[in-house]
Coordinates of N, CA and C in Angstrom, one line a residue:
M257 N 0.9 -1.1 0.0 CA 0.5 0.7 0.1 C 1.2 1.1 0.1
S258 N 1.6 1.4 1.1 CA 3.0 2.6 0.9 C 3.4 2.8 0.2
G259 N 3.9 1.9 -1.4 CA 4.0 2.3 -2.5 C 3.9 3.2 -3.7
R260 N 2.5 3.0 -3.6 CA 1.8 4.3 -4.1 C 2.0 5.2 -3.3
L261 N 2.5 6.0 -2.7 CA 1.4 7.1 -1.3 C 2.8 8.0 -2.0
D262 N 2.1 8.7 -2.2 CA 3.6 10.4 -2.6 C 3.7 10.7 -1.1
P263 N 5.6 11.1 -0.7 CA 6.3 11.0 0.2 C 5.2 11.6 1.4
W264 N 4.8 11.8 1.5 CA 3.7 12.7 2.4 C 3.4 11.6 3.2
D265 N 2.2 11.0 2.4 CA 1.5 10.4 2.5 C 2.1 9.6 3.1
R266 N 3.6 9.0 2.9 CA 3.8 7.6 3.1 C 4.4 7.4 3.7
A267 N 4.9 8.9 4.9 CA 5.2 9.3 5.8 C 4.3 9.9 7.0
I268 N 2.9 9.9 6.8 CA 2.1 9.8 8.0 C 2.0 8.3 7.7
Y269 N 0.8 7.3 6.9 CA 1.5 6.0 7.0 C 2.0 4.8 7.6
Q270 N 3.4 5.7 7.5 CA 4.6 4.8 8.4 C 4.5 5.0 9.5
A271 N 4.0 6.3 9.9 CA 3.7 7.0 12.0 C 2.2 5.9 11.8
L272 N 1.5 6.3 11.5 CA 0.2 5.1 12.1 C 0.7 3.7 12.0
Q273 N 1.2 3.1 11.2 CA 1.7 1.6 11.5 C 2.3 0.8 12.4
E274 N 3.5 2.2 13.2 CA 4.2 2.6 13.9 C 3.1 2.1 15.2
G275 N 1.8 2.8 14.6 CA 0.9 3.0 16.1 C 0.3 4.6 16.6
G276 N -0.4 5.0 17.0 CA -0.9 5.7 17.5 C -0.4 6.5 18.2
S277 N -0.6 5.8 20.1 CA -1.2 5.8 20.6 C 0.5 5.7 21.7
G278 N 2.1 4.8 21.0 CA 3.0 4.6 21.3 C 2.7 4.5 22.3
S279 N 2.3 4.2 23.5 CA 1.6 4.1 24.6 C 2.3 2.3 24.4
G280 N 3.3 2.1 25.3 CA 3.2 0.6 25.7 C 3.0 -1.1 24.2
A281 N 3.2 -1.0 23.6 CA 3.2 -2.5 22.2 C 3.3 -3.5 22.3
L282 N 1.9 -4.3 22.5 CA 1.5 -5.9 23.1 C 1.1 -6.5 22.0
D283 N 1.7 -7.7 22.1 CA 1.4 -8.6 21.3 C 0.8 -9.0 21.9
L284 N 0.0 -9.7 21.6 CA -2.1 -10.0 22.0 C -2.2 -11.2 23.5
E285 N -1.2 -12.2 22.9 CA -0.7 -12.1 24.3 C -0.5 -11.7 25.5
E286 N 0.3 -10.4 24.9 CA 1.6 -9.8 26.0 C -0.4 -9.1 26.3
L287 N -1.5 -8.5 25.6 CA -2.6 -7.4 25.7 C -3.2 -9.4 26.8
S288 N -3.3 -10.3 27.0 CA -4.4 -11.1 26.6 C -3.8 -11.4 28.6
A289 N -2.3 -11.6 29.3 CA -1.7 -11.0 30.3 C -2.1 -9.6 30.8
A290 N -2.2 -8.7 30.2 CA -2.2 -7.8 30.9 C -4.3 -6.8 30.8
S291 N -4.6 -7.8 30.4 CA -6.5 -7.5 30.5 C -6.8 -9.1 30.7
G292 N -6.7 -9.9 31.1 CA -7.0 -10.9 32.0 C -8.1 -11.1 31.4
V293 N -8.2 -11.1 29.4 CA -8.9 -11.6 28.6 C -8.7 -12.7 28.6
P294 N -9.0 -14.1 28.0 CA -8.2 -15.0 27.2 C -7.7 -14.5 25.8
V295 N -6.8 -15.6 25.1 CA -6.6 -14.8 23.3 C -7.9 -15.1 22.9
T296 N -8.4 -16.1 22.5 CA -9.8 -16.8 22.7 C -10.8 -15.4 22.3
V297 N -11.2 -15.5 23.1 CA -12.2 -14.7 23.3 C -11.2 -13.0 22.8
L298 N -10.4 -12.9 23.1 CA -9.8 -11.3 22.5 C -9.9 -11.7 20.0
E299 N -9.7 -12.6 20.2 CA -9.5 -13.6 18.6 C -11.1 -13.1 18.5
A300 N -11.4 -12.8 19.0 CA -13.4 -12.7 18.6 C -13.4 -11.7 18.1
L301 N -12.9 -10.9 19.5 CA -13.5 -9.5 19.6 C -12.6 -9.1 18.5
E302 N -11.6 -9.2 17.8 CA -10.5 -8.9 16.5 C -12.0 -9.5 15.4
R303 N -11.7 -10.7 15.3 CA -13.3 -10.8 14.2 C -13.9 -9.7 14.2
L304 N -15.0 -9.4 15.0 CA -16.2 -9.0 15.4 C -15.5 -7.1 14.6
G305 N -14.6 -7.1 15.2 CA -14.1 -5.6 14.6 C -14.0 -4.7 15.1
I306 N -14.4 -4.7 16.5 CA -14.8 -4.8 18.0 C -13.1 -4.6 18.5
L307 N -11.5 -5.9 18.3 CA -10.6 -5.1 18.5 C -10.3 -4.9 18.2
I308 N -9.2 -3.5 17.3 CA -8.7 -3.1 16.6 C -6.8 -2.7 17.0
P309 N -6.0 -3.6 15.8 CA -5.2 -3.0 16.3 C -4.7 -1.9 15.9
E310 N -3.2 -1.3 16.7 CA -2.4 -0.3 16.1 C -2.0 -0.6 15.6
S311 N -1.1 -1.2 15.7 CA -0.3 -1.6 14.2 C -0.2 -3.1 13.5
V312 N 0.1 -3.0 12.6 CA -0.2 -4.3 11.5 C 0.7 -5.2 11.2
S313 N 2.4 -4.6 11.1 CA 2.9 -5.0 10.7 C 4.2 -4.7 11.4
P314 N 5.4 -5.7 11.4 CA 4.7 -6.9 10.7 C 3.7 -7.8 11.2
T315 N 3.4 -7.3 13.1 CA 3.1 -8.1 13.4 C 1.9 -7.7 14.1
R316 N 0.0 -7.2 15.1 CA -0.4 -7.4 15.1 C -0.3 -6.7 16.4
L317 N -0.3 -4.9 16.5 CA 0.2 -5.2 18.1 C -0.8 -4.1 18.9
Y318 N -0.9 -3.7 19.7 CA -2.0 -3.3 20.6 C -0.9 -2.4 22.1
S319 N -2.2 -1.2 23.0 CA -1.7 -0.3 24.1 C -2.2 -1.0 24.7
S320 N -1.1 -0.4 26.1 CA -1.4 -0.5 27.0 C -3.3 0.4 27.7
G321 N -3.7 1.2 26.0 CA -5.7 1.6 26.5 C -6.3 0.6 26.2
D322 N -5.6 -0.1 25.2 CA -6.7 -1.3 25.2 C -6.6 -2.2 26.3
A323 N -5.8 -2.0 26.5 CA -5.6 -3.3 27.9 C -6.6 -3.2 29.4
A324 N -6.4 -1.0 29.5 CA -7.2 -0.5 30.1 C -8.7 -0.8 29.6
A325 N -9.5 -0.7 28.2 CA -10.7 -1.1 28.3 C -10.8 -2.5 28.0
L326 N -10.4 -2.9 28.1 CA -10.1 -4.8 28.6 C -10.4 -5.0 29.6
R327 N -10.1 -4.2 30.5 CA -10.5 -5.0 32.2 C -11.2 -3.9 33.3
A328 N -12.0 -2.8 31.1 CA -13.3 -2.1 32.2 C -14.6 -3.0 31.6
G329 N -13.9 -3.5 29.9 CA -15.7 -4.2 30.0 C -15.2 -5.4 30.7
K330 N -13.9 -5.8 31.3 CA -14.4 -7.1 32.2 C -14.7 -7.2 33.2
S331 N -15.0 -4.9 33.9 CA -15.6 -4.9 35.2 C -17.0 -4.9 34.8
L332 N -16.9 -4.3 33.8 CA -18.4 -4.8 33.4 C -18.9 -5.7 33.7
L333 N -19.1 -6.5 32.5 CA -19.0 -7.8 33.1 C -19.1 -8.1 34.3
E334 N -18.1 -8.7 34.8 CA -18.7 -8.8 36.2 C -19.5 -7.9 37.7
G335 N -19.5 -7.3 37.0 CA -20.3 -5.8 37.5 C -22.2 -6.4 37.6
G336 N -22.3 -7.2 36.6 CA -23.6 -7.9 36.5 C -24.6 -7.9 34.3
V337 N -23.5 -7.0 34.0 CA -24.0 -6.3 32.7 C -23.9 -8.0 31.9
P338 N -24.9 -8.3 31.1 CA -25.0 -9.2 30.0 C -23.8 -9.1 29.3
L339 N -23.0 -10.3 29.4 CA -22.1 -10.5 27.8 C -22.9 -9.8 26.1
D340 N -24.1 -10.9 26.2 CA -24.8 -9.5 24.6 C -25.1 -8.7 24.9
E341 N -24.9 -7.9 25.9 CA -25.7 -5.8 26.1 C -24.6 -5.2 25.7
L342 N -23.0 -5.4 26.8 CA -21.4 -5.4 26.2 C -21.3 -5.5 24.7
M343 N -21.9 -6.6 24.3 CA -20.9 -6.8 23.0 C -21.5 -5.9 22.5
A344 N -23.2 -5.6 22.0 CA -24.4 -4.4 21.5 C -24.0 -3.5 22.1
L345 N -24.0 -3.1 22.4 CA -23.2 -1.4 23.3 C -22.5 -1.4 22.5
A346 N -21.3 -2.4 22.2 CA -19.0 -1.9 21.4 C -20.1 -2.2 19.9
T347 N -20.6 -2.9 18.9 CA -21.7 -2.9 18.1 C -22.0 -1.5 17.6
Q348 N -22.6 -0.4 18.7 CA -23.1 0.6 18.7 C -22.9 1.7 18.6
M349 N -21.6 1.1 19.5 CA -20.5 2.5 19.7 C -19.3 3.0 17.9
D350 N -18.9 1.4 17.5 CA -18.1 1.5 16.6 C -18.9 1.9 14.7
E351 N -20.3 1.8 14.8 CA -21.1 3.0 14.0 C -21.4 3.7 14.6
A352 N -21.4 4.4 15.1 CA -21.5 5.5 15.9 C -21.2 6.0 15.3
M353 N -19.0 6.1 15.8 CA -18.5 7.0 15.6 C -17.4 6.3 14.3
R354 N -18.0 5.4 14.3 CA -17.2 5.8 12.6 C -17.0 6.7 11.1
P355 N -17.9 7.2 11.5 CA -18.2 8.4 10.9 C -17.8 9.5 11.0
V356 N -17.9 9.2 12.1 CA -16.8 10.9 13.3 C -15.5 11.0 13.2
A357 N -15.0 9.4 12.7 CA -13.2 9.4 12.4 C -13.1 9.2 11.0
E358 N -14.1 9.2 9.7 CA -13.5 9.8 8.9 C -13.6 11.7 8.7
R359 N -15.4 11.5 10.1 CA -15.0 12.8 9.3 C -13.9 13.7 9.7
T360 N -13.1 13.1 10.9 CA -12.0 14.0 11.3 C -10.8 13.4 10.1
V361 N -10.2 12.8 10.3 CA -9.5 12.5 9.1 C -9.4 13.9 7.8
E362 N -10.7 13.4 7.1 CA -11.5 14.4 5.5 C -10.7 15.7 6.3
V363 N -12.0 16.0 7.8 CA -11.5 18.3 7.8 C -10.2 17.8 8.2
F364 N -8.7 16.7 8.6 CA -7.5 17.9 9.0 C -6.9 17.3 7.6
A365 N -7.4 16.6 7.2 CA -6.2 16.8 5.7 C -7.4 18.4 4.4
R366 N -8.3 18.3 5.2 CA -8.4 19.6 3.7 C -7.4 21.0 3.9
F367 N -7.6 21.1 5.9 CA -7.3 22.2 6.2 C -6.6 22.1 7.4
V368 N -5.6 21.4 7.9 CA -4.5 20.9 7.7 C -2.8 20.3 6.4
R369 N -2.7 19.2 6.3 CA -2.1 19.1 5.5 C -2.7 19.7 4.4
D370 N -3.3 20.3 3.4 CA -3.2 20.8 2.7 C -2.6 22.6 3.1
S371 N -2.9 23.0 4.5 CA -1.9 23.8 4.8 C -0.1 23.7 4.6
V372 N -0.1 22.3 5.6 CA 1.4 22.0 6.2 C 2.3 22.3 4.6
E373 N 1.9 21.0 3.5 CA 1.8 20.4 2.8 C 2.1 22.6 1.5
F374 N 1.9 23.6 1.3 CA 2.1 24.1 1.1 C 2.6 25.6 1.3
T375 N 3.0 25.4 2.5 CA 3.8 26.6 3.4 C 5.3 25.4 3.9
A376 N 5.4 24.5 3.7 CA 6.7 23.8 4.4 C 7.9 24.1 2.7
G377 N 8.4 24.9 3.4 CA 10.2 24.8 3.2 C 10.8 23.9 2.2
S378 N 10.7 22.2 2.3 CA 10.7 20.9 1.3 C 9.7 19.7 1.7
G379 N 9.6 18.4 1.0 CA 10.1 17.3 1.8 C 9.6 17.1 2.4
H380 N 11.3 17.2 3.1 CA 11.5 16.7 4.9 C 10.7 17.5 5.4
E381 N 10.3 18.6 5.4 CA 9.8 19.5 6.4 C 8.4 19.2 6.3
A382 N 7.7 18.7 4.9 CA 6.0 18.9 4.9 C 5.9 18.0 5.8
S383 N 6.8 16.4 4.9 CA 6.8 14.8 6.3 C 7.1 15.0 8.0
E384 N 7.9 16.2 8.4 CA 8.5 15.8 8.9 C 6.5 16.5 10.0
R385 N 6.4 18.4 9.8 CA 5.0 18.0 10.6 C 3.8 17.8 10.0
L386 N 3.4 17.0 8.7 CA 2.8 16.5 8.5 C 2.6 15.1 9.6
V387 N 3.6 14.1 10.2 CA 3.0 13.0 10.3 C 3.5 13.7 12.5
E388 N 3.2 15.1 13.1 CA 4.0 15.8 13.8 C 1.8 16.1 14.0
A389 N 1.4 16.8 13.4 CA 0.7 17.4 13.0 C -0.8 16.3 13.5
Y390 N -0.6 15.2 12.3 CA -1.4 14.2 12.4 C -1.3 13.3 13.9
Q391 N -0.1 13.4 14.4 CA 0.1 12.7 15.7 C -1.0 13.6 17.4
T392 N -1.0 14.8 16.4 CA -1.8 16.3 17.7 C -2.6 15.4 17.4
M393 N -3.4 15.2 15.8 CA -5.2 15.7 15.8 C -5.2 14.5 16.7
M394 N -4.7 13.5 16.2 CA -5.0 11.8 16.7 C -5.2 11.8 18.2
N395 N -4.1 12.5 18.9 CA -4.9 12.5 20.4 C -5.6 13.6 20.5
A396 N -5.7 15.0 20.2 CA -6.5 16.2 20.2 C -7.9 15.1 20.1
A397 N -8.1 14.7 18.9 CA -10.1 13.9 18.6 C -10.0 13.2 19.2
G398 N -8.9 11.7 20.3 CA -9.5 10.4 20.9 C -10.5 11.8 22.2
D399 N -9.2 12.3 22.4 CA -9.0 13.1 24.3 C -10.4 14.2 24.0
L400 N -10.8 14.4 23.1 CA -12.8 15.4 22.6 C -13.9 14.9 22.7
V401 N -13.5 13.7 22.0 CA -14.7 12.0 22.2 C -15.0 11.9 22.9
A402 N -13.4 11.1 24.2 CA -14.2 10.5 25.1 C -14.2 11.3 26.5
G403 N -13.7 12.6 26.0 CA -13.7 13.4 27.1 C -15.9 14.2 26.9
H404 N -16.2 14.2 25.8 CA -17.4 14.2 25.4 C -17.8 13.2 26.0
F405 N -18.1 11.7 25.1 CA -18.6 11.2 25.9 C -18.6 10.7 27.4
R406 N -18.0 10.9 28.1 CA -18.3 11.0 29.5 C -18.9 11.5 30.0
R407 N -18.8 12.9 29.6 CA -19.5 14.3 29.6 C -21.1 13.7 30.0
M408 N -21.2 13.6 28.1 CA -22.6 12.8 28.3 C -23.3 11.4 28.9
L409 N -22.4 10.3 28.9 CA -23.4 9.5 29.7 C -23.5 9.4 31.8
L410 N -22.6 10.8 32.4 CA -22.8 11.5 32.7 C -24.4 12.6 33.0
Q411 N -24.3 12.5 32.3 CA -25.4 13.7 31.8 C -26.9 13.0 31.9
T412 N -26.5 11.0 30.9 CA -27.6 11.1 30.9 C -27.9 9.7 31.9
A413 N -26.4 9.5 33.1 CA -26.7 8.9 34.1 C -28.1 10.4 34.8
R414 N -27.5 10.9 35.6 CA -28.6 12.4 36.5 C -29.4 12.1 35.6
A415 N -29.8 12.6 34.6 CA -31.1 12.3 34.4 C -31.8 11.6 34.7
A416 N -31.4 10.1 34.1 CA -32.2 8.8 34.6 C -32.7 9.0 36.0
L417 N -32.2 9.5 37.0 CA -31.9 9.0 38.3 C -32.7 9.9 38.9
E418 N -32.9 11.1 38.5 CA -33.7 12.3 38.7 C -35.3 12.3 37.9
K419 N -35.8 11.7 37.0 CA -37.3 10.7 36.4 C -38.4 9.9 37.6
P420 N -39.3 10.6 38.4 CA -40.2 10.2 39.2 C -40.1 8.7 38.7
I421 N -40.3 7.9 39.6 CA -40.0 6.7 39.6 C -42.0 5.9 39.5
A422 N -42.0 4.9 38.0 CA -43.8 4.5 38.3 C -44.3 4.2 38.8
L423 N -45.5 4.0 39.9 CA -45.5 3.2 40.7 C -46.0 2.0 39.6

């Protein structure tokens, strides 16, 4: 794939292949140990598209954030949330977030990438600035979405608790 890209996109593609967060690259066995979730379950989550590796070349790698998310899911199960409900929530979140992710990448390409390419003094400078901008955008967008979801979840939970109980 990267052979068909221009030098700027190739630099971004390489950075993405190396992983977005850079926080503790774990293979599937290590992810299993860090999360307490069996490898067979992780493989099933991969097949469903719920567990997505940060890097796929040459080996599928995951971050410590993935391990934390898996531990959170395990806590929900241990707290009484049925597996089918947890899977339905994960699928719904994936379906809702995919268009947001696509739009975020599109906005970056239109407003940041084009500006960097236009103002960079050289191809090398453009590549470096694009990779840095892309990493910043990925982290900022992730933090923004996660923070907003947490706030919505709290607000929704409060509103549900404030509703009068029907007798």
